[in-house]
Amino acid sequence: MTRKAQSPEPADLSCEVCGQMPEPTKARLTLANIAVMLPIELLVHAAVVETHLPYVAKVLVLTLTATVLVIWVAEPSASRMLRSWLHGPALRHRKRLNTAPALWRARTVLRDQPGSLQKITQALARLDTNILSIHIHPVAGGVLDEFVLSAPGNVGERELLEALRDGGGRHPHVWPTTALAMADGQTKALSLAARIAGNPDELPLAVAELLSARIVPVTAEGRQELAASADAGTVLKIPTAWHGPVTFYRPGEPFTPAESARAHRLAELAEMLAYSDNR
């Protein structure tokens, strides 16, 4: 029975002299060694040829001297002196990876007034961050905006949070996401199910995002603020076990049976998770 070949450890792939990863290509390493060794070889030959030693002694001196200089001087010097050139392709690739756009999901509360969204988009634009999608939910004291952002690789969570605050956002939250945030309905439903599995209280916002609908707010008297033009097809009510039904409204676009089924399945998932957490 043949043994399975083991993959090399990261330390085995790094340069022994400068520690950069990965090991430079053989072609570049050969050219670097030639560039360093050639002057040394010429100097040694010139010095030995001028001596009056016998021919055999000259050959031995040249061989030993050149070997020692190549092993102990030339190769380490080439790796140190030409480090940036030796590892140039790998370092450029690493730099491209570090600056590649990253996807983020952001959430913040804005005032429900003209210009609020423009201000926050300008704050994000200063970081060269692009808004790929946006979803707005009415909440007490304003609107809750959810974004999918594409930011440069050197922009992190702290910079995004500061931009959201500078743009007038309150209670901002930012976390990394993947391309699934821009996926089709079925894949998006699975992604939101995983989100609910992590926090069942995310159900209303997750369903609103899935359906591209608005959450109908409830007044202090317990009444729902529905538009007069709302009809049965554009209103969807999902029962929940822990804080009453949640109503969603999508003007001008009635909910399909498939969308209703997905929303109810997410509600069932949240209910099961909430029940298991309380046991």
PDB file of C-alpha atoms in Angstrom:
ATOM      1  CA  MET A   1       0.000   0.000   0.000  1.00  0.00           C
ATOM      2  CA  THR A   2       1.527   3.299  -1.069  1.00  0.00           C
ATOM      3  CA  ARG A   3       1.635   6.153   1.384  1.00  0.00           C
ATOM      4  CA  LYS A   4      -0.217   9.294   0.479  1.00  0.00           C
ATOM      5  CA  ALA A   5       2.088  12.198  -0.286  1.00  0.00           C
ATOM      6  CA  GLN A   6       1.924  14.876   2.353  1.00  0.00           C
ATOM      7  CA  SER A   7       1.560  18.497   1.388  1.00  0.00           C
ATOM      8  CA  PRO A   8       4.521  20.659   2.394  1.00  0.00           C
ATOM      9  CA  GLU A   9       4.297  22.754   5.516  1.00  0.00           C
ATOM     10  CA  PRO A  10       4.268  26.554   5.122  1.00  0.00           C
ATOM     11  CA  ALA A  11       7.757  26.727   6.630  1.00  0.00           C
ATOM     12  CA  ASP A  12       9.037  24.411   3.883  1.00  0.00           C
ATOM     13  CA  LEU A  13       7.754  26.792   1.220  1.00  0.00           C
ATOM     14  CA  SER A  14       9.411  29.912   2.630  1.00  0.00           C
ATOM     15  CA  CYS A  15      12.785  31.260   1.622  1.00  0.00           C
ATOM     16  CA  GLU A  16      15.462  30.052   4.060  1.00  0.00           C
ATOM     17  CA  VAL A  17      17.262  33.398   4.048  1.00  0.00           C
ATOM     18  CA  CYS A  18      14.658  36.158   4.057  1.00  0.00           C
ATOM     19  CA  GLY A  19      11.574  34.213   5.159  1.00  0.00           C
ATOM     20  CA  GLN A  20       9.421  35.476   2.295  1.00  0.00           C
ATOM     21  CA  MET A  21       6.841  33.113   0.841  1.00  0.00           C
ATOM     22  CA  PRO A  22       6.814  31.380  -1.522  1.00  0.00           C
ATOM     23  CA  GLU A  23      10.284  30.284  -2.663  1.00  0.00           C
ATOM     24  CA  PRO A  24      11.364  32.291  -5.734  1.00  0.00           C
ATOM     25  CA  THR A  25      11.247  30.649  -9.143  1.00  0.00           C
ATOM     26  CA  LYS A  26      14.323  28.728 -10.311  1.00  0.00           C
ATOM     27  CA  ALA A  27      14.866  31.038 -13.282  1.00  0.00           C
ATOM     28  CA  ARG A  28      15.009  34.161 -11.119  1.00  0.00           C
ATOM     29  CA  LEU A  29      17.146  32.430  -8.498  1.00  0.00           C
ATOM     30  CA  THR A  30      19.614  31.264 -11.176  1.00  0.00           C
ATOM     31  CA  LEU A  31      19.917  34.744 -12.684  1.00  0.00           C
ATOM     32  CA  ALA A  32      20.425  36.270  -9.234  1.00  0.00           C
ATOM     33  CA  ASN A  33      23.169  33.760  -8.372  1.00  0.00           C
ATOM     34  CA  ILE A  34      24.944  34.420 -11.675  1.00  0.00           C
ATOM     35  CA  ALA A  35      24.801  38.171 -11.093  1.00  0.00           C
ATOM     36  CA  VAL A  36      26.446  37.780  -7.680  1.00  0.00           C
ATOM     37  CA  MET A  37      28.864  34.919  -8.438  1.00  0.00           C
ATOM     38  CA  LEU A  38      30.319  36.184 -11.712  1.00  0.00           C
ATOM     39  CA  PRO A  39      32.266  39.113 -10.203  1.00  0.00           C
ATOM     40  CA  ILE A  40      33.548  36.861  -7.396  1.00  0.00           C
ATOM     41  CA  GLU A  41      34.688  34.186  -9.848  1.00  0.00           C
ATOM     42  CA  LEU A  42      36.522  36.751 -11.966  1.00  0.00           C
ATOM     43  CA  LEU A  43      38.326  38.221  -8.960  1.00  0.00           C
ATOM     44  CA  VAL A  44      39.375  34.803  -7.639  1.00  0.00           C
ATOM     45  CA  HIS A  45      40.646  33.673 -11.037  1.00  0.00           C
ATOM     46  CA  ALA A  46      42.564  36.900 -11.561  1.00  0.00           C
ATOM     47  CA  ALA A  47      44.200  36.610  -8.132  1.00  0.00           C
ATOM     48  CA  VAL A  48      45.179  32.941  -8.475  1.00  0.00           C
ATOM     49  CA  VAL A  49      46.408  33.124 -12.066  1.00  0.00           C
ATOM     50  CA  GLU A  50      48.972  35.786 -11.122  1.00  0.00           C
ATOM     51  CA  THR A  51      50.558  33.515  -8.504  1.00  0.00           C
ATOM     52  CA  HIS A  52      53.521  31.194  -9.206  1.00  0.00           C
ATOM     53  CA  LEU A  53      51.856  28.065  -7.815  1.00  0.00           C
ATOM     54  CA  PRO A  54      51.975  24.778  -9.725  1.00  0.00           C
ATOM     55  CA  TYR A  55      49.107  24.127 -12.095  1.00  0.00           C
ATOM     56  CA  VAL A  56      47.510  21.452  -9.871  1.00  0.00           C
ATOM     57  CA  ALA A  57      47.716  23.746  -6.850  1.00  0.00           C
ATOM     58  CA  LYS A  58      46.066  26.558  -8.794  1.00  0.00           C
ATOM     59  CA  VAL A  59      43.202  24.260  -9.774  1.00  0.00           C
ATOM     60  CA  LEU A  60      42.708  23.142  -6.167  1.00  0.00           C
ATOM     61  CA  VAL A  61      42.808  26.703  -4.836  1.00  0.00           C
ATOM     62  CA  LEU A  62      40.353  27.894  -7.468  1.00  0.00           C
ATOM     63  CA  THR A  63      38.005  24.988  -6.813  1.00  0.00           C
ATOM     64  CA  LEU A  64      37.996  25.297  -3.030  1.00  0.00           C
ATOM     65  CA  THR A  65      37.860  29.088  -2.991  1.00  0.00           C
ATOM     66  CA  ALA A  66      35.073  29.310  -5.550  1.00  0.00           C
ATOM     67  CA  THR A  67      33.057  26.600  -3.798  1.00  0.00           C
ATOM     68  CA  VAL A  68      33.326  28.274  -0.391  1.00  0.00           C
ATOM     69  CA  LEU A  69      32.512  31.702  -1.777  1.00  0.00           C
ATOM     70  CA  VAL A  70      29.523  30.427  -3.742  1.00  0.00           C
ATOM     71  CA  ILE A  71      28.039  28.475  -0.823  1.00  0.00           C
ATOM     72  CA  TRP A  72      28.724  30.914   2.005  1.00  0.00           C
ATOM     73  CA  VAL A  73      28.745  34.279   0.244  1.00  0.00           C
ATOM     74  CA  ALA A  74      27.157  34.329  -3.194  1.00  0.00           C
ATOM     75  CA  GLU A  75      23.841  32.559  -2.657  1.00  0.00           C
ATOM     76  CA  PRO A  76      22.931  34.278   0.657  1.00  0.00           C
ATOM     77  CA  SER A  77      24.025  37.626  -0.773  1.00  0.00           C
ATOM     78  CA  ALA A  78      21.883  37.123  -3.857  1.00  0.00           C
ATOM     79  CA  SER A  79      18.856  36.295  -1.726  1.00  0.00           C
ATOM     80  CA  ARG A  80      19.361  39.358   0.461  1.00  0.00           C
ATOM     81  CA  MET A  81      20.446  41.931  -2.106  1.00  0.00           C
ATOM     82  CA  LEU A  82      17.899  40.970  -4.758  1.00  0.00           C
ATOM     83  CA  ARG A  83      15.067  40.012  -2.406  1.00  0.00           C
ATOM     84  CA  SER A  84      12.462  42.364  -3.874  1.00  0.00           C
ATOM     85  CA  TRP A  85      13.250  41.180  -7.409  1.00  0.00           C
ATOM     86  CA  LEU A  86      13.353  37.486  -6.488  1.00  0.00           C
ATOM     87  CA  HIS A  87       9.967  37.590  -4.774  1.00  0.00           C
ATOM     88  CA  GLY A  88       8.508  40.262  -7.047  1.00  0.00           C
ATOM     89  CA  PRO A  89       5.731  38.164  -8.667  1.00  0.00           C
ATOM     90  CA  ALA A  90       4.593  36.690  -5.347  1.00  0.00           C
ATOM     91  CA  LEU A  91       4.675  40.058  -3.594  1.00  0.00           C
ATOM     92  CA  ARG A  92       2.688  41.714  -6.387  1.00  0.00           C
ATOM     93  CA  HIS A  93       0.119  38.922  -6.225  1.00  0.00           C
ATOM     94  CA  ARG A  94      -0.112  39.315  -2.445  1.00  0.00           C
ATOM     95  CA  LYS A  95      -0.578  43.064  -2.833  1.00  0.00           C
ATOM     96  CA  ARG A  96      -3.407  42.517  -5.317  1.00  0.00           C
ATOM     97  CA  LEU A  97      -5.083  40.164  -2.851  1.00  0.00           C
ATOM     98  CA  ASN A  98      -4.723  42.675  -0.016  1.00  0.00           C
ATOM     99  CA  THR A  99      -6.286  45.459  -2.067  1.00  0.00           C
ATOM    100  CA  ALA A 100      -9.014  43.346  -3.704  1.00  0.00           C
ATOM    101  CA  PRO A 101     -12.575  44.495  -2.979  1.00  0.00           C
ATOM    102  CA  ALA A 102     -14.259  42.894   0.020  1.00  0.00           C
ATOM    103  CA  LEU A 103     -17.992  42.512   0.586  1.00  0.00           C
ATOM    104  CA  TRP A 104     -19.576  43.859   3.758  1.00  0.00           C
ATOM    105  CA  ARG A 105     -23.080  43.999   5.136  1.00  0.00           C
ATOM    106  CA  ALA A 106     -23.892  47.208   6.994  1.00  0.00           C
ATOM    107  CA  ARG A 107     -26.880  48.373   8.992  1.00  0.00           C
ATOM    108  CA  THR A 108     -27.632  51.784  10.461  1.00  0.00           C
ATOM    109  CA  VAL A 109     -30.582  53.956  11.468  1.00  0.00           C
ATOM    110  CA  LEU A 110     -31.155  57.194   9.540  1.00  0.00           C
ATOM    111  CA  ARG A 111     -33.591  60.042   9.889  1.00  0.00           C
ATOM    112  CA  ASP A 112     -36.565  59.655   7.582  1.00  0.00           C
ATOM    113  CA  GLN A 113     -36.007  62.900   5.715  1.00  0.00           C
ATOM    114  CA  PRO A 114     -34.684  63.993   2.308  1.00  0.00           C
ATOM    115  CA  GLY A 115     -30.907  63.998   1.979  1.00  0.00           C
ATOM    116  CA  SER A 116     -30.175  61.427   4.692  1.00  0.00           C
ATOM    117  CA  LEU A 117     -29.295  58.669   2.248  1.00  0.00           C
ATOM    118  CA  GLN A 118     -27.258  61.018   0.069  1.00  0.00           C
ATOM    119  CA  LYS A 119     -25.147  62.063   3.044  1.00  0.00           C
ATOM    120  CA  ILE A 120     -24.290  58.511   3.986  1.00  0.00           C
ATOM    121  CA  THR A 121     -23.489  57.517   0.397  1.00  0.00           C
ATOM    122  CA  GLN A 122     -21.088  60.448   0.174  1.00  0.00           C
ATOM    123  CA  ALA A 123     -19.382  59.330   3.386  1.00  0.00           C
ATOM    124  CA  LEU A 124     -18.949  55.828   1.960  1.00  0.00           C
ATOM    125  CA  ALA A 125     -17.752  57.197  -1.383  1.00  0.00           C
ATOM    126  CA  ARG A 126     -14.858  58.914   0.398  1.00  0.00           C
ATOM    127  CA  LEU A 127     -13.633  55.400   1.249  1.00  0.00           C
ATOM    128  CA  ASP A 128     -14.082  54.341  -2.391  1.00  0.00           C
ATOM    129  CA  THR A 129     -16.848  52.021  -1.174  1.00  0.00           C
ATOM    130  CA  ASN A 130     -19.640  51.061  -3.542  1.00  0.00           C
ATOM    131  CA  ILE A 131     -23.219  50.292  -2.452  1.00  0.00           C
ATOM    132  CA  LEU A 132     -24.312  47.112  -4.229  1.00  0.00           C
ATOM    133  CA  SER A 133     -27.759  46.843  -2.671  1.00  0.00           C
ATOM    134  CA  ILE A 134     -29.875  48.674  -0.146  1.00  0.00           C
ATOM    135  CA  HIS A 135     -32.972  47.754   1.797  1.00  0.00           C
ATOM    136  CA  ILE A 136     -34.962  50.188   3.931  1.00  0.00           C
ATOM    137  CA  HIS A 137     -37.155  49.305   6.911  1.00  0.00           C
ATOM    138  CA  PRO A 138     -39.274  51.880   8.762  1.00  0.00           C
ATOM    139  CA  VAL A 139     -38.535  51.872  12.484  1.00  0.00           C
ATOM    140  CA  ALA A 140     -39.338  54.105  15.411  1.00  0.00           C
ATOM    141  CA  GLY A 141     -37.458  57.370  15.036  1.00  0.00           C
ATOM    142  CA  GLY A 142     -36.417  56.921  11.409  1.00  0.00           C
ATOM    143  CA  VAL A 143     -35.564  54.180   8.936  1.00  0.00           C
ATOM    144  CA  LEU A 144     -33.214  51.228   9.259  1.00  0.00           C
ATOM    145  CA  ASP A 145     -31.038  50.989   6.147  1.00  0.00           C
ATOM    146  CA  GLU A 146     -29.292  47.742   5.282  1.00  0.00           C
ATOM    147  CA  PHE A 147     -26.488  47.821   2.721  1.00  0.00           C
ATOM    148  CA  VAL A 148     -24.323  45.342   0.874  1.00  0.00           C
ATOM    149  CA  LEU A 149     -21.036  47.167   0.324  1.00  0.00           C
ATOM    150  CA  SER A 150     -18.001  46.545  -1.843  1.00  0.00           C
ATOM    151  CA  ALA A 151     -14.990  48.136  -0.149  1.00  0.00           C
ATOM    152  CA  PRO A 152     -11.263  48.093  -0.972  1.00  0.00           C
ATOM    153  CA  GLY A 153      -9.265  45.438   0.826  1.00  0.00           C
ATOM    154  CA  ASN A 154      -7.472  48.003   2.979  1.00  0.00           C
ATOM    155  CA  VAL A 155     -10.774  49.318   4.376  1.00  0.00           C
ATOM    156  CA  GLY A 156     -11.816  47.529   7.543  1.00  0.00           C
ATOM    157  CA  GLU A 157     -14.683  47.445   9.984  1.00  0.00           C
ATOM    158  CA  ARG A 158     -13.496  50.482  11.947  1.00  0.00           C
ATOM    159  CA  GLU A 159     -13.307  52.722   8.866  1.00  0.00           C
ATOM    160  CA  LEU A 160     -16.759  51.653   7.680  1.00  0.00           C
ATOM    161  CA  LEU A 161     -18.312  52.283  11.095  1.00  0.00           C
ATOM    162  CA  GLU A 162     -16.760  55.750  11.199  1.00  0.00           C
ATOM    163  CA  ALA A 163     -18.090  56.505   7.706  1.00  0.00           C
ATOM    164  CA  LEU A 164     -21.594  55.431   8.694  1.00  0.00           C
ATOM    165  CA  ARG A 165     -21.481  57.658  11.771  1.00  0.00           C
ATOM    166  CA  ASP A 166     -20.074  60.585   9.776  1.00  0.00           C
ATOM    167  CA  GLY A 167     -22.946  60.150   7.323  1.00  0.00           C
ATOM    168  CA  GLY A 168     -25.496  60.615  10.074  1.00  0.00           C
ATOM    169  CA  GLY A 169     -26.118  56.953  10.871  1.00  0.00           C
ATOM    170  CA  ARG A 170     -27.041  55.827  14.368  1.00  0.00           C
ATOM    171  CA  HIS A 171     -26.300  52.448  15.942  1.00  0.00           C
ATOM    172  CA  PRO A 172     -24.225  51.245  12.960  1.00  0.00           C
ATOM    173  CA  HIS A 173     -23.255  47.602  12.600  1.00  0.00           C
ATOM    174  CA  VAL A 174     -20.890  46.118  10.029  1.00  0.00           C
ATOM    175  CA  TRP A 175     -19.902  42.528   9.364  1.00  0.00           C
ATOM    176  CA  PRO A 176     -18.234  40.676   6.465  1.00  0.00           C
ATOM    177  CA  THR A 177     -20.418  38.894   3.950  1.00  0.00           C
ATOM    178  CA  THR A 178     -20.035  36.920   0.733  1.00  0.00           C
ATOM    179  CA  ALA A 179     -21.409  36.978  -2.794  1.00  0.00           C
ATOM    180  CA  LEU A 180     -24.402  35.028  -1.467  1.00  0.00           C
ATOM    181  CA  ALA A 181     -25.779  38.391  -0.397  1.00  0.00           C
ATOM    182  CA  MET A 182     -26.323  39.106  -4.107  1.00  0.00           C
ATOM    183  CA  ALA A 183     -27.581  35.628  -4.999  1.00  0.00           C
ATOM    184  CA  ASP A 184     -30.890  34.411  -6.432  1.00  0.00           C
ATOM    185  CA  GLY A 185     -34.060  33.904  -4.389  1.00  0.00           C
ATOM    186  CA  GLN A 186     -33.531  30.272  -3.396  1.00  0.00           C
ATOM    187  CA  THR A 187     -29.901  30.760  -2.446  1.00  0.00           C
ATOM    188  CA  LYS A 188     -30.762  33.989  -0.694  1.00  0.00           C
ATOM    189  CA  ALA A 189     -33.426  32.189   1.352  1.00  0.00           C
ATOM    190  CA  LEU A 190     -30.862  29.614   2.490  1.00  0.00           C
ATOM    191  CA  SER A 191     -28.419  32.372   3.398  1.00  0.00           C
ATOM    192  CA  LEU A 192     -31.095  34.162   5.423  1.00  0.00           C
ATOM    193  CA  ALA A 193     -32.028  30.883   7.111  1.00  0.00           C
ATOM    194  CA  ALA A 194     -28.437  30.595   8.316  1.00  0.00           C
ATOM    195  CA  ARG A 195     -28.680  34.182   9.549  1.00  0.00           C
ATOM    196  CA  ILE A 196     -31.851  33.367  11.502  1.00  0.00           C
ATOM    197  CA  ALA A 197     -30.210  30.244  12.895  1.00  0.00           C
ATOM    198  CA  GLY A 198     -27.584  32.489  14.446  1.00  0.00           C
ATOM    199  CA  ASN A 199     -30.180  34.893  15.853  1.00  0.00           C
ATOM    200  CA  PRO A 200     -33.937  34.117  15.629  1.00  0.00           C
ATOM    201  CA  ASP A 201     -34.759  37.764  16.411  1.00  0.00           C
ATOM    202  CA  GLU A 202     -33.494  38.591  12.918  1.00  0.00           C
ATOM    203  CA  LEU A 203     -36.662  37.039  11.439  1.00  0.00           C
ATOM    204  CA  PRO A 204     -38.568  40.278  10.581  1.00  0.00           C
ATOM    205  CA  LEU A 205     -35.586  41.920   8.920  1.00  0.00           C
ATOM    206  CA  ALA A 206     -34.573  38.714   7.141  1.00  0.00           C
ATOM    207  CA  VAL A 207     -38.049  38.173   5.682  1.00  0.00           C
ATOM    208  CA  ALA A 208     -38.277  41.827   4.653  1.00  0.00           C
ATOM    209  CA  GLU A 209     -34.966  41.461   2.832  1.00  0.00           C
ATOM    210  CA  LEU A 210     -36.032  38.196   1.212  1.00  0.00           C
ATOM    211  CA  LEU A 211     -39.286  39.673  -0.097  1.00  0.00           C
ATOM    212  CA  SER A 212     -37.995  43.205  -0.769  1.00  0.00           C
ATOM    213  CA  ALA A 213     -40.904  44.354   1.370  1.00  0.00           C
ATOM    214  CA  ARG A 214     -41.519  46.834   4.158  1.00  0.00           C
ATOM    215  CA  ILE A 215     -42.250  45.873   7.738  1.00  0.00           C
ATOM    216  CA  VAL A 216     -45.558  47.440   8.748  1.00  0.00           C
ATOM    217  CA  PRO A 217     -44.929  49.302  12.018  1.00  0.00           C
ATOM    218  CA  VAL A 218     -47.286  48.899  14.957  1.00  0.00           C
ATOM    219  CA  THR A 219     -48.520  51.979  16.803  1.00  0.00           C
ATOM    220  CA  ALA A 220     -48.543  52.361  20.565  1.00  0.00           C
ATOM    221  CA  GLU A 221     -52.246  51.435  20.522  1.00  0.00           C
ATOM    222  CA  GLY A 222     -51.420  48.160  18.775  1.00  0.00           C
ATOM    223  CA  ARG A 223     -52.765  49.198  15.367  1.00  0.00           C
ATOM    224  CA  GLN A 224     -50.818  48.685  12.142  1.00  0.00           C
ATOM    225  CA  GLU A 225     -50.125  51.646   9.881  1.00  0.00           C
ATOM    226  CA  LEU A 226     -51.154  50.299   6.484  1.00  0.00           C
ATOM    227  CA  ALA A 227     -51.631  52.477   3.432  1.00  0.00           C
ATOM    228  CA  ALA A 228     -55.204  52.973   2.293  1.00  0.00           C
ATOM    229  CA  SER A 229     -54.327  51.540  -1.115  1.00  0.00           C
ATOM    230  CA  ALA A 230     -53.010  48.283   0.345  1.00  0.00           C
ATOM    231  CA  ASP A 231     -54.860  45.192  -0.834  1.00  0.00           C
ATOM    232  CA  ALA A 232     -54.722  41.597   0.256  1.00  0.00           C
ATOM    233  CA  GLY A 233     -52.173  40.613  -2.373  1.00  0.00           C
ATOM    234  CA  THR A 234     -49.613  43.192  -1.332  1.00  0.00           C
ATOM    235  CA  VAL A 235     -49.865  42.427   2.395  1.00  0.00           C
ATOM    236  CA  LEU A 236     -48.366  39.335   3.992  1.00  0.00           C
ATOM    237  CA  LYS A 237     -48.789  38.436   7.654  1.00  0.00           C
ATOM    238  CA  ILE A 238     -46.486  35.897   9.299  1.00  0.00           C
ATOM    239  CA  PRO A 239     -47.416  34.476  12.704  1.00  0.00           C
ATOM    240  CA  THR A 240     -44.695  34.218  15.324  1.00  0.00           C
ATOM    241  CA  ALA A 241     -44.890  32.557  18.701  1.00  0.00           C
ATOM    242  CA  TRP A 242     -42.961  35.042  20.818  1.00  0.00           C
ATOM    243  CA  HIS A 243     -44.013  38.575  19.819  1.00  0.00           C
ATOM    244  CA  GLY A 244     -47.167  38.302  17.732  1.00  0.00           C
ATOM    245  CA  PRO A 245     -47.625  38.376  13.968  1.00  0.00           C
ATOM    246  CA  VAL A 246     -45.380  40.430  11.710  1.00  0.00           C
ATOM    247  CA  THR A 247     -46.934  42.139   8.692  1.00  0.00           C
ATOM    248  CA  PHE A 248     -45.115  42.990   5.478  1.00  0.00           C
ATOM    249  CA  TYR A 249     -46.238  45.340   2.726  1.00  0.00           C
ATOM    250  CA  ARG A 250     -44.985  45.548  -0.863  1.00  0.00           C
ATOM    251  CA  PRO A 251     -46.931  48.198  -2.795  1.00  0.00           C
ATOM    252  CA  GLY A 252     -47.741  47.447  -6.408  1.00  0.00           C
ATOM    253  CA  GLU A 253     -46.269  43.938  -6.365  1.00  0.00           C
ATOM    254  CA  PRO A 254     -48.402  41.157  -4.863  1.00  0.00           C
ATOM    255  CA  PHE A 255     -46.639  38.358  -3.027  1.00  0.00           C
ATOM    256  CA  THR A 256     -46.419  35.043  -4.849  1.00  0.00           C
ATOM    257  CA  PRO A 257     -47.342  31.720  -3.197  1.00  0.00           C
ATOM    258  CA  ALA A 258     -43.679  30.678  -3.351  1.00  0.00           C
ATOM    259  CA  GLU A 259     -42.600  33.847  -1.552  1.00  0.00           C
ATOM    260  CA  SER A 260     -45.271  33.345   1.090  1.00  0.00           C
ATOM    261  CA  ALA A 261     -44.158  29.743   1.604  1.00  0.00           C
ATOM    262  CA  ARG A 262     -40.505  30.741   2.008  1.00  0.00           C
ATOM    263  CA  ALA A 263     -41.406  33.428   4.529  1.00  0.00           C
ATOM    264  CA  HIS A 264     -43.529  31.033   6.588  1.00  0.00           C
ATOM    265  CA  ARG A 265     -40.772  28.402   6.571  1.00  0.00           C
ATOM    266  CA  LEU A 266     -38.328  30.983   7.904  1.00  0.00           C
ATOM    267  CA  ALA A 267     -40.838  31.872  10.625  1.00  0.00           C
ATOM    268  CA  GLU A 268     -41.146  28.197  11.569  1.00  0.00           C
ATOM    269  CA  LEU A 269     -37.360  27.910  11.729  1.00  0.00           C
ATOM    270  CA  ALA A 270     -37.096  30.949  14.009  1.00  0.00           C
ATOM    271  CA  GLU A 271     -39.881  29.588  16.230  1.00  0.00           C
ATOM    272  CA  MET A 272     -38.175  26.198  16.595  1.00  0.00           C
ATOM    273  CA  LEU A 273     -34.842  27.812  17.423  1.00  0.00           C
ATOM    274  CA  ALA A 274     -36.406  30.201  19.928  1.00  0.00           C
ATOM    275  CA  TYR A 275     -38.239  27.298  21.571  1.00  0.00           C
ATOM    276  CA  SER A 276     -35.071  25.180  21.792  1.00  0.00           C
ATOM    277  CA  ASP A 277     -33.143  28.090  23.341  1.00  0.00           C
ATOM    278  CA  ASN A 278     -35.795  28.526  26.042  1.00  0.00           C
ATOM    279  CA  ARG A 279     -35.863  24.872  27.044  1.00  0.00           C
TER     280      ARG A 279
END
